[in-house]
Amino acid sequence: MKNNLYLLLVSLIFFLNSSICIAQFSKSDSFSKEKKKLTNATLYVAIDQEVNDNNATYAKIFEEYWKYSKIVIIDPKDIGNYLDEGNYFFTLSVIYEKGFDFEKPAAFLFFRYNLWTPNPSYLKKIKRKNDPDMEIDFSSLAWTIASIDLVFDKSASFKVEDVLKGEYFGNGYPLYTGTGIF
């Protein structure tokens, strides 16, 4: 009986704390297999180092501390040049629901940092069409290996268009900010 009460108490504490969770990590079912492939591949990290002085600091952190595989920092607009089967990417995006009103404050949205590799069949489709104006469906292109979602600082008022301007982490808008994220 005592063990059951202890288990109930721990479960209740976990449940109550999960409602204030400010980050969520996930990994794919093929994480172990992809992790092994990554050791012999190149990780391309998309950071626009020209748009803000702090972005170079983020790039240096990746270069200094990422020891798992070869790493190359690229400009986000150049990802298409590196889309090859077997390459891996680390990118960030802002997640919002379809039909979101961009005039509303963005504090109830979140950042997603993705570690992904191109889906070979969708990649072949893109290369076969060879259309520079082709609209690419990221959810079809990217096989997400792992990701982490971070909520924004709800005390700050800003719009979605403000988030991806400037500093790599959105000018301090997410709850976890600055170089400490790594």
XYZ file of C-alpha atoms in Angstrom:
182
model
C 0.000 0.000 0.000
C 2.813 2.385 0.889
C 4.474 1.764 -2.502
C 1.188 2.462 -4.291
C 0.799 5.785 -2.468
C 4.373 6.717 -3.297
C 3.816 5.873 -6.982
C 0.593 7.901 -7.007
C 2.334 10.900 -5.428
C 5.223 10.807 -7.919
C 2.777 10.457 -10.836
C 0.691 13.362 -9.565
C 3.740 15.620 -9.185
C 4.928 14.701 -12.675
C 1.471 15.359 -14.140
C 1.116 18.750 -12.450
C 4.588 19.871 -13.491
C 4.091 18.790 -17.096
C 1.472 21.509 -17.551
C 4.155 24.160 -17.109
C 6.686 22.436 -19.341
C 8.645 24.970 -21.380
C 10.459 22.581 -23.714
C 9.712 19.327 -25.466
C 12.319 17.003 -26.960
C 11.466 14.285 -29.455
C 13.400 11.778 -31.527
C 12.410 9.501 -34.379
C 12.137 5.725 -34.237
C 15.210 5.507 -36.464
C 17.258 7.788 -34.179
C 19.831 5.107 -33.278
C 20.408 4.145 -36.917
C 20.640 7.768 -38.085
C 22.942 8.686 -35.184
C 25.461 6.128 -36.445
C 25.217 7.466 -40.022
C 25.703 11.027 -38.780
C 29.164 10.221 -37.393
C 30.435 9.741 -40.988
C 28.418 12.567 -42.537
C 28.425 16.349 -42.460
C 26.046 18.406 -40.332
C 25.042 21.666 -42.014
C 23.907 24.307 -39.520
C 21.866 27.127 -41.031
C 22.755 30.468 -39.420
C 22.704 33.839 -41.160
C 25.893 35.294 -39.667
C 25.521 38.661 -41.397
C 22.140 39.718 -40.018
C 23.257 40.167 -36.384
C 26.580 40.388 -34.554
C 25.558 37.645 -32.099
C 25.006 35.095 -34.859
C 28.754 34.628 -35.304
C 28.904 33.661 -31.618
C 26.280 30.967 -32.160
C 28.203 29.646 -35.153
C 31.418 29.491 -33.094
C 29.642 27.543 -30.360
C 28.521 24.935 -32.884
C 31.986 24.707 -34.408
C 33.715 24.458 -31.038
C 31.434 22.015 -29.247
C 29.962 19.796 -31.966
C 32.349 16.835 -31.980
C 30.040 14.117 -33.253
C 30.667 14.656 -36.962
C 32.046 17.150 -39.445
C 30.164 20.470 -39.226
C 29.719 23.318 -41.705
C 27.909 26.577 -40.989
C 25.848 27.712 -43.982
C 23.561 30.601 -44.803
C 19.898 29.511 -44.573
C 19.213 30.589 -48.157
C 21.939 28.194 -49.367
C 20.403 24.989 -47.974
C 19.326 23.983 -51.485
C 22.988 23.793 -52.544
C 23.659 21.130 -49.901
C 20.517 19.011 -50.308
C 21.998 15.595 -50.968
C 21.121 12.186 -49.653
C 23.190 11.436 -46.559
C 23.658 15.060 -45.501
C 22.233 16.255 -42.180
C 20.903 19.675 -41.246
C 20.219 21.649 -38.087
C 17.656 24.376 -38.651
C 15.160 26.390 -36.678
C 11.577 27.262 -37.465
C 8.598 28.912 -35.840
C 5.559 26.700 -35.404
C 2.084 28.188 -35.737
C -1.305 26.818 -36.665
C -2.714 27.170 -40.165
C -4.756 30.349 -40.380
C -2.876 32.036 -37.536
C -3.546 35.782 -37.431
C -0.122 37.381 -37.839
C -1.417 40.587 -36.267
C -1.878 38.786 -32.939
C 0.964 38.462 -30.427
C 3.144 35.438 -31.129
C 3.875 34.487 -27.518
C 1.744 31.347 -27.670
C 3.801 29.864 -30.472
C 7.151 28.109 -30.173
C 10.513 27.586 -31.809
C 11.437 24.174 -33.159
C 15.072 23.231 -33.627
C 15.306 20.313 -36.049
C 18.004 17.786 -36.798
C 16.982 16.272 -40.138
C 18.094 14.582 -43.312
C 16.449 14.815 -46.751
C 13.844 12.222 -47.687
C 15.501 10.483 -50.681
C 12.303 9.987 -52.693
C 11.112 13.582 -52.279
C 14.639 14.826 -52.999
C 14.665 12.899 -56.301
C 11.307 14.469 -57.182
C 12.698 17.969 -56.565
C 15.855 17.329 -58.583
C 13.898 15.713 -61.423
C 11.620 18.755 -61.790
C 14.605 21.125 -61.602
C 12.266 24.110 -61.093
C 13.818 26.957 -59.072
C 10.316 28.358 -58.422
C 8.961 25.032 -57.179
C 7.258 25.289 -53.806
C 8.955 22.742 -51.547
C 6.988 21.056 -48.783
C 9.420 20.957 -45.846
C 7.397 18.262 -44.057
C 7.829 15.997 -47.104
C 11.474 16.920 -47.667
C 12.768 16.549 -44.116
C 13.018 13.309 -42.204
C 13.280 14.665 -38.693
C 15.800 12.724 -36.633
C 15.315 14.756 -33.458
C 13.823 18.076 -32.469
C 13.309 20.302 -29.486
C 10.445 22.748 -29.114
C 10.903 25.793 -26.900
C 8.075 28.105 -25.910
C 8.370 31.838 -26.193
C 8.609 34.214 -23.278
C 4.943 34.971 -22.702
C 5.776 38.246 -20.949
C 7.119 39.771 -24.182
C 4.792 41.174 -26.815
C 5.878 40.624 -30.405
C 4.619 39.379 -33.750
C 5.701 36.330 -35.735
C 7.416 38.502 -38.341
C 9.669 39.870 -35.569
C 10.824 36.445 -34.455
C 13.080 35.439 -37.320
C 14.622 38.863 -37.773
C 18.010 39.598 -36.343
C 19.630 37.325 -33.817
C 19.713 33.573 -34.466
C 17.380 32.971 -31.535
C 14.895 35.671 -32.447
C 16.202 38.612 -30.441
C 15.537 36.974 -27.097
C 11.910 36.072 -27.715
C 11.998 32.432 -26.664
C 12.073 31.630 -22.978
C 15.497 30.060 -23.332
C 17.665 32.691 -24.903
C 21.206 33.361 -25.861
C 24.161 31.060 -26.129
C 23.196 29.102 -23.008
C 20.742 27.046 -25.076
C 23.609 24.798 -26.149
